[in-house]
Amino acid sequence: MDASELLIEAYDRLPDLVRGAVDGLGPEQLHQAPLRGANSVGWLVWHLTRIQDDHLADVIGAEQIWVTGDWAGRFGLADADPSDTGYGHTPEQVTAVRPENAQALLDYFDAVHARTRRFLAGLHADDLDRVVDTSWDPPVTLGVRLVSVIDDDLQHVGQAAYLRGLIEAG
């Protein structure tokens, strides 16, 4: 198995996990948090998608999908700030992210995932050594960035699935 196939295998696990976390939940369930200031299912899936969108756009030198349509409006946000990925959100900012429905989350995730998959399909092993972020010591390579994104996404989708279970047990 080459590096491209391995990364595709990892990233291709996300769509079913994301669907399992949000399918059938209504807007209020997507916004429900276990306690004030905690993350909701909707916020968690929005955030994991924002991170993938932001980081991939950066490494391929493209515009984020987030800013190419009315994504912000579908999430109850006034504008599509490309720097707003949810990292460091205050409780008020978490609460402000209100997906209109599960389909909004799935549509955004599917668009980001499709672009990620196309990028991964064209990767070669030596591409993974390219430095993509010099603000860290040591500098971050493409391989490390891609592993970091999938690690973050899998953690957050697991949190969303757990929270969905709490909501349904409710």
Short mmCIF file of N, CA and C in Angstrom, two decimals:
data_model
loop_
_atom_site.label_atom_id
_atom_site.label_comp_id
_atom_site.label_asym_id
_atom_site.label_seq_id
_atom_site.Cartn_x
_atom_site.Cartn_y
_atom_site.Cartn_z
N MET A 1 0.86 -1.18 0.00
CA MET A 1 0.00 0.00 0.00
C MET A 1 0.90 1.23 0.00
N ASP A 2 0.61 2.17 -0.89
CA ASP A 2 1.41 3.38 -0.90
C ASP A 2 0.80 4.43 0.02
N ALA A 3 1.52 5.52 0.20
CA ALA A 3 1.10 6.57 1.14
C ALA A 3 -0.26 7.15 0.78
N SER A 4 -0.50 7.37 -0.49
CA SER A 4 -1.77 7.93 -0.94
C SER A 4 -2.92 7.00 -0.55
N GLU A 5 -2.78 5.71 -0.85
CA GLU A 5 -3.82 4.74 -0.52
C GLU A 5 -4.06 4.66 0.98
N LEU A 6 -3.00 4.72 1.76
CA LEU A 6 -3.12 4.67 3.22
C LEU A 6 -3.89 5.87 3.76
N LEU A 7 -3.56 7.06 3.27
CA LEU A 7 -4.26 8.25 3.72
C LEU A 7 -5.72 8.26 3.26
N ILE A 8 -5.98 7.82 2.04
CA ILE A 8 -7.36 7.72 1.57
C ILE A 8 -8.14 6.76 2.46
N GLU A 9 -7.55 5.64 2.80
CA GLU A 9 -8.21 4.68 3.70
C GLU A 9 -8.60 5.35 5.02
N ALA A 10 -7.70 6.12 5.58
CA ALA A 10 -7.99 6.79 6.85
C ALA A 10 -9.08 7.85 6.70
N TYR A 11 -8.95 8.72 5.71
CA TYR A 11 -9.93 9.79 5.52
C TYR A 11 -11.29 9.26 5.07
N ASP A 12 -11.31 8.15 4.34
CA ASP A 12 -12.59 7.58 3.88
C ASP A 12 -13.40 6.95 5.01
N ARG A 13 -12.84 6.85 6.19
CA ARG A 13 -13.60 6.35 7.34
C ARG A 13 -14.52 7.43 7.91
N LEU A 14 -14.19 8.67 7.64
CA LEU A 14 -14.94 9.78 8.23
C LEU A 14 -16.38 9.93 7.74
N PRO A 15 -16.69 9.81 6.45
CA PRO A 15 -18.07 10.07 6.02
C PRO A 15 -19.12 9.24 6.76
N ASP A 16 -18.91 7.96 6.91
CA ASP A 16 -19.89 7.14 7.62
C ASP A 16 -19.98 7.53 9.10
N LEU A 17 -18.86 7.88 9.68
CA LEU A 17 -18.86 8.30 11.09
C LEU A 17 -19.61 9.62 11.27
N VAL A 18 -19.38 10.55 10.35
CA VAL A 18 -20.08 11.85 10.42
C VAL A 18 -21.58 11.63 10.24
N ARG A 19 -21.95 10.83 9.25
CA ARG A 19 -23.39 10.55 9.03
C ARG A 19 -24.01 9.90 10.27
N GLY A 20 -23.31 8.96 10.85
CA GLY A 20 -23.82 8.29 12.04
C GLY A 20 -24.02 9.23 13.21
N ALA A 21 -23.22 10.27 13.26
CA ALA A 21 -23.33 11.23 14.37
C ALA A 21 -24.47 12.22 14.18
N VAL A 22 -24.85 12.53 12.93
CA VAL A 22 -25.83 13.61 12.72
C VAL A 22 -27.14 13.18 12.06
N ASP A 23 -27.15 12.11 11.28
CA ASP A 23 -28.37 11.70 10.57
C ASP A 23 -29.54 11.57 11.53
N GLY A 24 -30.64 12.19 11.17
CA GLY A 24 -31.87 12.07 11.94
C GLY A 24 -32.00 13.03 13.11
N LEU A 25 -30.96 13.76 13.41
CA LEU A 25 -31.05 14.75 14.50
C LEU A 25 -31.65 16.04 13.96
N GLY A 26 -32.55 16.62 14.73
CA GLY A 26 -33.14 17.90 14.36
C GLY A 26 -32.26 19.06 14.79
N PRO A 27 -32.59 20.27 14.35
CA PRO A 27 -31.77 21.44 14.69
C PRO A 27 -31.53 21.63 16.19
N GLU A 28 -32.54 21.42 17.00
CA GLU A 28 -32.34 21.60 18.45
C GLU A 28 -31.45 20.51 19.04
N GLN A 29 -31.57 19.30 18.54
CA GLN A 29 -30.68 18.23 19.00
C GLN A 29 -29.24 18.49 18.58
N LEU A 30 -29.06 19.00 17.36
CA LEU A 30 -27.71 19.34 16.90
C LEU A 30 -27.09 20.44 17.74
N HIS A 31 -27.91 21.28 18.32
CA HIS A 31 -27.44 22.42 19.12
C HIS A 31 -27.36 22.10 20.61
N GLN A 32 -27.93 20.99 21.01
CA GLN A 32 -27.97 20.62 22.43
C GLN A 32 -26.59 20.25 22.94
N ALA A 33 -26.21 20.85 24.06
CA ALA A 33 -24.93 20.56 24.70
C ALA A 33 -25.20 19.92 26.06
N PRO A 34 -24.29 19.07 26.53
CA PRO A 34 -24.54 18.40 27.80
C PRO A 34 -24.58 19.36 28.99
N LEU A 35 -23.93 20.51 28.86
CA LEU A 35 -23.99 21.57 29.85
C LEU A 35 -23.55 22.86 29.22
N ARG A 36 -23.86 23.97 29.87
CA ARG A 36 -23.55 25.29 29.31
C ARG A 36 -22.06 25.41 29.01
N GLY A 37 -21.76 25.87 27.83
CA GLY A 37 -20.37 26.08 27.43
C GLY A 37 -19.72 24.86 26.78
N ALA A 38 -20.40 23.70 26.85
CA ALA A 38 -19.84 22.49 26.23
C ALA A 38 -20.19 22.48 24.74
N ASN A 39 -19.49 21.66 24.02
CA ASN A 39 -19.71 21.56 22.57
C ASN A 39 -20.94 20.72 22.26
N SER A 40 -21.62 21.10 21.21
CA SER A 40 -22.78 20.35 20.72
C SER A 40 -22.34 19.45 19.57
N VAL A 41 -23.22 18.52 19.17
CA VAL A 41 -22.95 17.67 18.01
C VAL A 41 -22.72 18.55 16.78
N GLY A 42 -23.59 19.53 16.59
CA GLY A 42 -23.47 20.41 15.43
C GLY A 42 -22.15 21.16 15.41
N TRP A 43 -21.75 21.69 16.57
CA TRP A 43 -20.49 22.42 16.63
C TRP A 43 -19.32 21.48 16.36
N LEU A 44 -19.32 20.29 16.94
CA LEU A 44 -18.21 19.35 16.77
C LEU A 44 -18.01 18.96 15.31
N VAL A 45 -19.11 18.67 14.61
CA VAL A 45 -18.99 18.28 13.20
C VAL A 45 -18.62 19.49 12.34
N TRP A 46 -19.18 20.66 12.65
CA TRP A 46 -18.78 21.88 11.94
C TRP A 46 -17.28 22.12 12.13
N HIS A 47 -16.81 22.01 13.36
CA HIS A 47 -15.40 22.28 13.67
C HIS A 47 -14.47 21.28 12.97
N LEU A 48 -14.78 20.01 13.03
CA LEU A 48 -13.88 19.04 12.39
C LEU A 48 -13.82 19.28 10.88
N THR A 49 -14.94 19.71 10.31
CA THR A 49 -14.96 20.01 8.88
C THR A 49 -14.21 21.30 8.59
N ARG A 50 -14.36 22.29 9.46
CA ARG A 50 -13.63 23.56 9.28
C ARG A 50 -12.13 23.32 9.34
N ILE A 51 -11.67 22.50 10.27
CA ILE A 51 -10.24 22.23 10.39
C ILE A 51 -9.72 21.56 9.12
N GLN A 52 -10.44 20.56 8.63
CA GLN A 52 -10.00 19.89 7.39
C GLN A 52 -10.01 20.87 6.23
N ASP A 53 -11.05 21.67 6.12
CA ASP A 53 -11.16 22.65 5.04
C ASP A 53 -10.02 23.66 5.11
N ASP A 54 -9.80 24.23 6.27
CA ASP A 54 -8.76 25.24 6.47
C ASP A 54 -7.37 24.69 6.18
N HIS A 55 -7.07 23.55 6.77
CA HIS A 55 -5.72 23.01 6.63
C HIS A 55 -5.43 22.52 5.21
N LEU A 56 -6.42 21.89 4.58
CA LEU A 56 -6.19 21.41 3.22
C LEU A 56 -6.07 22.58 2.25
N ALA A 57 -6.95 23.57 2.41
CA ALA A 57 -6.86 24.75 1.54
C ALA A 57 -5.47 25.38 1.64
N ASP A 58 -4.95 25.43 2.84
CA ASP A 58 -3.63 26.01 3.05
C ASP A 58 -2.55 25.23 2.32
N VAL A 59 -2.56 23.90 2.43
CA VAL A 59 -1.48 23.12 1.82
C VAL A 59 -1.59 23.03 0.30
N ILE A 60 -2.80 23.21 -0.25
CA ILE A 60 -2.92 23.18 -1.71
C ILE A 60 -2.96 24.58 -2.32
N GLY A 61 -2.95 25.60 -1.47
CA GLY A 61 -2.95 26.97 -1.97
C GLY A 61 -4.25 27.36 -2.62
N ALA A 62 -5.36 26.93 -2.05
CA ALA A 62 -6.68 27.21 -2.61
C ALA A 62 -7.55 27.91 -1.58
N GLU A 63 -8.66 28.45 -2.06
CA GLU A 63 -9.63 29.08 -1.18
C GLU A 63 -10.39 27.99 -0.42
N GLN A 64 -10.74 28.29 0.82
CA GLN A 64 -11.54 27.35 1.59
C GLN A 64 -12.94 27.22 1.00
N ILE A 65 -13.47 26.03 1.03
CA ILE A 65 -14.84 25.80 0.59
C ILE A 65 -15.80 26.65 1.41
N TRP A 66 -15.50 26.84 2.68
CA TRP A 66 -16.32 27.63 3.60
C TRP A 66 -16.67 29.01 3.05
N VAL A 67 -15.77 29.62 2.32
CA VAL A 67 -16.00 30.99 1.85
C VAL A 67 -16.53 31.04 0.42
N THR A 68 -16.85 29.88 -0.18
CA THR A 68 -17.27 29.86 -1.58
C THR A 68 -18.79 29.82 -1.77
N GLY A 69 -19.54 29.79 -0.72
CA GLY A 69 -21.00 29.74 -0.84
C GLY A 69 -21.64 30.32 0.40
N ASP A 70 -22.90 30.01 0.62
CA ASP A 70 -23.60 30.51 1.80
C ASP A 70 -23.50 29.55 2.97
N TRP A 71 -22.32 29.01 3.17
CA TRP A 71 -22.13 28.08 4.28
C TRP A 71 -22.38 28.77 5.61
N ALA A 72 -21.84 29.94 5.81
CA ALA A 72 -22.00 30.64 7.10
C ALA A 72 -23.48 30.81 7.43
N GLY A 73 -24.27 31.24 6.45
CA GLY A 73 -25.70 31.42 6.67
C GLY A 73 -26.39 30.14 7.08
N ARG A 74 -25.96 29.02 6.52
CA ARG A 74 -26.57 27.73 6.85
C ARG A 74 -26.18 27.27 8.25
N PHE A 75 -25.21 27.96 8.85
CA PHE A 75 -24.77 27.62 10.21
C PHE A 75 -25.09 28.73 11.20
N GLY A 76 -25.95 29.65 10.79
CA GLY A 76 -26.40 30.71 11.69
C GLY A 76 -25.36 31.78 11.96
N LEU A 77 -24.35 31.86 11.12
CA LEU A 77 -23.27 32.82 11.32
C LEU A 77 -23.40 33.96 10.30
N ALA A 78 -23.03 35.16 10.73
CA ALA A 78 -23.18 36.35 9.90
C ALA A 78 -22.24 36.37 8.71
N ASP A 79 -21.02 35.88 8.90
CA ASP A 79 -20.07 35.91 7.78
C ASP A 79 -19.19 34.67 7.79
N ALA A 80 -18.59 34.40 6.65
CA ALA A 80 -17.73 33.23 6.46
C ALA A 80 -16.28 33.62 6.70
N ASP A 81 -15.94 33.91 7.93
CA ASP A 81 -14.57 34.29 8.29
C ASP A 81 -13.66 33.08 8.09
N PRO A 82 -12.72 33.14 7.15
CA PRO A 82 -11.87 31.98 6.90
C PRO A 82 -10.96 31.63 8.07
N SER A 83 -10.73 32.56 8.99
CA SER A 83 -9.88 32.25 10.14
C SER A 83 -10.65 31.61 11.29
N ASP A 84 -11.98 31.57 11.19
CA ASP A 84 -12.81 31.00 12.25
C ASP A 84 -13.02 29.51 12.00
N THR A 85 -12.21 28.71 12.67
CA THR A 85 -12.33 27.25 12.56
C THR A 85 -12.92 26.64 13.82
N GLY A 86 -13.18 27.47 14.81
CA GLY A 86 -13.69 26.97 16.08
C GLY A 86 -12.60 26.81 17.12
N TYR A 87 -11.35 26.83 16.69
CA TYR A 87 -10.25 26.67 17.65
C TYR A 87 -10.26 27.85 18.62
N GLY A 88 -10.30 27.54 19.91
CA GLY A 88 -10.30 28.57 20.94
C GLY A 88 -11.64 29.26 21.14
N HIS A 89 -12.71 28.71 20.61
CA HIS A 89 -14.02 29.33 20.76
C HIS A 89 -14.42 29.48 22.22
N THR A 90 -15.01 30.61 22.51
CA THR A 90 -15.62 30.84 23.82
C THR A 90 -16.97 30.11 23.85
N PRO A 91 -17.57 29.94 25.03
CA PRO A 91 -18.90 29.32 25.07
C PRO A 91 -19.92 30.06 24.20
N GLU A 92 -19.82 31.38 24.13
CA GLU A 92 -20.75 32.16 23.31
C GLU A 92 -20.55 31.87 21.82
N GLN A 93 -19.31 31.72 21.41
CA GLN A 93 -19.03 31.40 20.01
C GLN A 93 -19.49 29.99 19.65
N VAL A 94 -19.31 29.05 20.59
CA VAL A 94 -19.80 27.68 20.36
C VAL A 94 -21.31 27.70 20.17
N THR A 95 -22.00 28.44 21.03
CA THR A 95 -23.46 28.51 20.97
C THR A 95 -23.94 29.17 19.68
N ALA A 96 -23.15 30.08 19.14
CA ALA A 96 -23.55 30.80 17.92
C ALA A 96 -23.58 29.91 16.68
N VAL A 97 -22.85 28.81 16.70
CA VAL A 97 -22.83 27.90 15.55
C VAL A 97 -24.08 27.03 15.63
N ARG A 98 -25.04 27.32 14.74
CA ARG A 98 -26.34 26.64 14.75
C ARG A 98 -26.68 26.13 13.35
N PRO A 99 -26.23 24.92 13.02
CA PRO A 99 -26.57 24.40 11.69
C PRO A 99 -28.08 24.34 11.51
N GLU A 100 -28.54 24.71 10.33
CA GLU A 100 -29.99 24.73 10.07
C GLU A 100 -30.59 23.34 10.15
N ASN A 101 -29.79 22.32 9.85
CA ASN A 101 -30.23 20.93 9.95
C ASN A 101 -29.02 20.02 9.73
N ALA A 102 -29.25 18.72 9.85
CA ALA A 102 -28.16 17.76 9.65
C ALA A 102 -27.63 17.81 8.23
N GLN A 103 -28.51 18.09 7.27
CA GLN A 103 -28.08 18.12 5.87
C GLN A 103 -27.05 19.23 5.63
N ALA A 104 -27.16 20.34 6.31
CA ALA A 104 -26.16 21.41 6.16
C ALA A 104 -24.79 20.90 6.57
N LEU A 105 -24.73 20.17 7.67
CA LEU A 105 -23.45 19.60 8.12
C LEU A 105 -22.93 18.60 7.10
N LEU A 106 -23.81 17.75 6.61
CA LEU A 106 -23.39 16.72 5.64
C LEU A 106 -22.96 17.33 4.31
N ASP A 107 -23.68 18.34 3.85
CA ASP A 107 -23.32 18.98 2.58
C ASP A 107 -21.94 19.61 2.67
N TYR A 108 -21.68 20.34 3.75
CA TYR A 108 -20.38 20.99 3.91
C TYR A 108 -19.29 19.93 4.05
N PHE A 109 -19.53 18.94 4.91
CA PHE A 109 -18.52 17.89 5.09
C PHE A 109 -18.24 17.18 3.77
N ASP A 110 -19.29 16.81 3.03
CA ASP A 110 -19.11 16.08 1.77
C ASP A 110 -18.28 16.88 0.77
N ALA A 111 -18.52 18.19 0.70
CA ALA A 111 -17.76 19.04 -0.22
C ALA A 111 -16.28 19.06 0.17
N VAL A 112 -16.02 19.20 1.46
CA VAL A 112 -14.62 19.23 1.93
C VAL A 112 -13.97 17.87 1.73
N HIS A 113 -14.68 16.81 2.09
CA HIS A 113 -14.12 15.46 1.96
C HIS A 113 -13.80 15.14 0.49
N ALA A 114 -14.67 15.53 -0.42
CA ALA A 114 -14.44 15.24 -1.84
C ALA A 114 -13.14 15.92 -2.31
N ARG A 115 -12.92 17.16 -1.90
CA ARG A 115 -11.69 17.84 -2.31
C ARG A 115 -10.48 17.18 -1.66
N THR A 116 -10.60 16.83 -0.38
CA THR A 116 -9.49 16.16 0.30
C THR A 116 -9.13 14.87 -0.40
N ARG A 117 -10.14 14.09 -0.75
CA ARG A 117 -9.91 12.80 -1.40
C ARG A 117 -9.22 12.98 -2.76
N ARG A 118 -9.66 13.97 -3.52
CA ARG A 118 -9.01 14.24 -4.83
C ARG A 118 -7.54 14.59 -4.62
N PHE A 119 -7.26 15.41 -3.62
CA PHE A 119 -5.87 15.78 -3.34
C PHE A 119 -5.06 14.55 -2.94
N LEU A 120 -5.59 13.75 -2.04
CA LEU A 120 -4.87 12.56 -1.56
C LEU A 120 -4.59 11.58 -2.68
N ALA A 121 -5.51 11.46 -3.63
CA ALA A 121 -5.33 10.52 -4.74
C ALA A 121 -4.12 10.87 -5.60
N GLY A 122 -3.73 12.12 -5.62
CA GLY A 122 -2.59 12.53 -6.44
C GLY A 122 -1.27 12.61 -5.69
N LEU A 123 -1.27 12.22 -4.44
CA LEU A 123 -0.04 12.31 -3.63
C LEU A 123 0.95 11.20 -3.97
N HIS A 124 2.22 11.54 -3.83
CA HIS A 124 3.31 10.58 -3.92
C HIS A 124 4.06 10.62 -2.59
N ALA A 125 4.72 9.55 -2.26
CA ALA A 125 5.40 9.45 -0.97
C ALA A 125 6.33 10.63 -0.70
N ASP A 126 7.07 11.07 -1.72
CA ASP A 126 8.01 12.17 -1.50
C ASP A 126 7.31 13.51 -1.25
N ASP A 127 6.02 13.63 -1.63
CA ASP A 127 5.27 14.85 -1.34
C ASP A 127 5.10 15.07 0.16
N LEU A 128 5.08 13.97 0.91
CA LEU A 128 4.80 14.06 2.34
C LEU A 128 5.92 14.74 3.12
N ASP A 129 7.10 14.85 2.52
CA ASP A 129 8.23 15.51 3.18
C ASP A 129 8.24 17.02 2.99
N ARG A 130 7.37 17.53 2.13
CA ARG A 130 7.33 18.98 1.88
C ARG A 130 6.93 19.72 3.15
N VAL A 131 7.69 20.74 3.51
CA VAL A 131 7.38 21.57 4.68
C VAL A 131 6.22 22.50 4.32
N VAL A 132 5.17 22.46 5.15
CA VAL A 132 3.98 23.28 4.89
C VAL A 132 3.76 24.34 5.96
N ASP A 133 4.51 24.28 7.06
CA ASP A 133 4.33 25.26 8.14
C ASP A 133 5.64 25.41 8.90
N THR A 134 6.25 26.58 8.72
CA THR A 134 7.54 26.83 9.38
C THR A 134 7.39 27.51 10.73
N SER A 135 6.16 27.73 11.18
CA SER A 135 5.97 28.40 12.47
C SER A 135 6.18 27.47 13.66
N TRP A 136 6.41 26.19 13.42
CA TRP A 136 6.65 25.21 14.47
C TRP A 136 8.11 24.78 14.44
N ASP A 137 8.58 24.27 15.55
CA ASP A 137 9.94 23.74 15.63
C ASP A 137 9.85 22.31 16.14
N PRO A 138 10.07 21.32 15.32
CA PRO A 138 10.52 21.43 13.93
C PRO A 138 9.38 21.84 13.00
N PRO A 139 9.72 22.33 11.82
CA PRO A 139 8.69 22.70 10.84
C PRO A 139 7.79 21.50 10.52
N VAL A 140 6.55 21.78 10.18
CA VAL A 140 5.56 20.74 9.92
C VAL A 140 5.59 20.36 8.44
N THR A 141 5.68 19.06 8.19
CA THR A 141 5.63 18.55 6.83
C THR A 141 4.18 18.25 6.43
N LEU A 142 3.96 18.06 5.15
CA LEU A 142 2.63 17.71 4.66
C LEU A 142 2.15 16.41 5.30
N GLY A 143 3.01 15.43 5.42
CA GLY A 143 2.62 14.16 6.05
C GLY A 143 2.15 14.35 7.47
N VAL A 144 2.89 15.12 8.24
CA VAL A 144 2.51 15.38 9.63
C VAL A 144 1.20 16.15 9.69
N ARG A 145 1.03 17.13 8.80
CA ARG A 145 -0.22 17.92 8.79
C ARG A 145 -1.42 17.03 8.49
N LEU A 146 -1.30 16.16 7.50
CA LEU A 146 -2.41 15.29 7.13
C LEU A 146 -2.76 14.31 8.25
N VAL A 147 -1.77 13.80 8.94
CA VAL A 147 -2.02 12.92 10.09
C VAL A 147 -2.66 13.71 11.23
N SER A 148 -2.21 14.92 11.45
CA SER A 148 -2.78 15.77 12.49
C SER A 148 -4.26 16.04 12.24
N VAL A 149 -4.62 16.32 10.99
CA VAL A 149 -6.02 16.60 10.64
C VAL A 149 -6.88 15.37 10.86
N ILE A 150 -6.46 14.22 10.39
CA ILE A 150 -7.29 13.02 10.55
C ILE A 150 -7.40 12.66 12.03
N ASP A 151 -6.34 12.84 12.79
CA ASP A 151 -6.38 12.58 14.22
C ASP A 151 -7.41 13.48 14.91
N ASP A 152 -7.38 14.76 14.60
CA ASP A 152 -8.32 15.72 15.18
C ASP A 152 -9.74 15.39 14.76
N ASP A 153 -9.94 15.10 13.49
CA ASP A 153 -11.28 14.80 12.98
C ASP A 153 -11.86 13.55 13.64
N LEU A 154 -11.05 12.51 13.77
CA LEU A 154 -11.55 11.28 14.38
C LEU A 154 -11.90 11.48 15.85
N GLN A 155 -11.11 12.27 16.55
CA GLN A 155 -11.45 12.55 17.95
C GLN A 155 -12.78 13.28 18.05
N HIS A 156 -12.97 14.30 17.22
CA HIS A 156 -14.20 15.08 17.30
C HIS A 156 -15.44 14.32 16.83
N VAL A 157 -15.30 13.48 15.81
CA VAL A 157 -16.46 12.71 15.38
C VAL A 157 -16.82 11.68 16.45
N GLY A 158 -15.83 11.15 17.16
CA GLY A 158 -16.11 10.26 18.28
C GLY A 158 -16.85 10.98 19.40
N GLN A 159 -16.44 12.21 19.68
CA GLN A 159 -17.14 13.00 20.69
C GLN A 159 -18.58 13.26 20.26
N ALA A 160 -18.79 13.57 18.98
CA ALA A 160 -20.14 13.84 18.48
C ALA A 160 -21.01 12.59 18.59
N ALA A 161 -20.45 11.43 18.27
CA ALA A 161 -21.21 10.18 18.37
C ALA A 161 -21.58 9.89 19.83
N TYR A 162 -20.66 10.12 20.74
CA TYR A 162 -20.94 9.92 22.16
C TYR A 162 -22.05 10.86 22.61
N LEU A 163 -21.94 12.11 22.23
CA LEU A 163 -22.96 13.10 22.62
C LEU A 163 -24.32 12.75 22.01
N ARG A 164 -24.32 12.27 20.80
CA ARG A 164 -25.58 11.83 20.18
C ARG A 164 -26.22 10.73 21.05
N GLY A 165 -25.40 9.81 21.51
CA GLY A 165 -25.92 8.75 22.39
C GLY A 165 -26.55 9.32 23.66
N LEU A 166 -25.92 10.32 24.23
CA LEU A 166 -26.50 10.97 25.42
C LEU A 166 -27.84 11.64 25.11
N ILE A 167 -27.88 12.30 23.96
CA ILE A 167 -29.12 12.99 23.55
C ILE A 167 -30.24 11.97 23.35
N GLU A 168 -29.93 10.88 22.66
CA GLU A 168 -30.95 9.88 22.39
C GLU A 168 -31.38 9.14 23.66
N ALA A 169 -30.49 9.00 24.63
CA ALA A 169 -30.84 8.33 25.89
C ALA A 169 -31.68 9.22 26.77
N GLY A 170 -31.58 10.52 26.48
CA GLY A 170 -32.16 11.52 27.15
C GLY A 170 -33.11 11.94 27.98
#
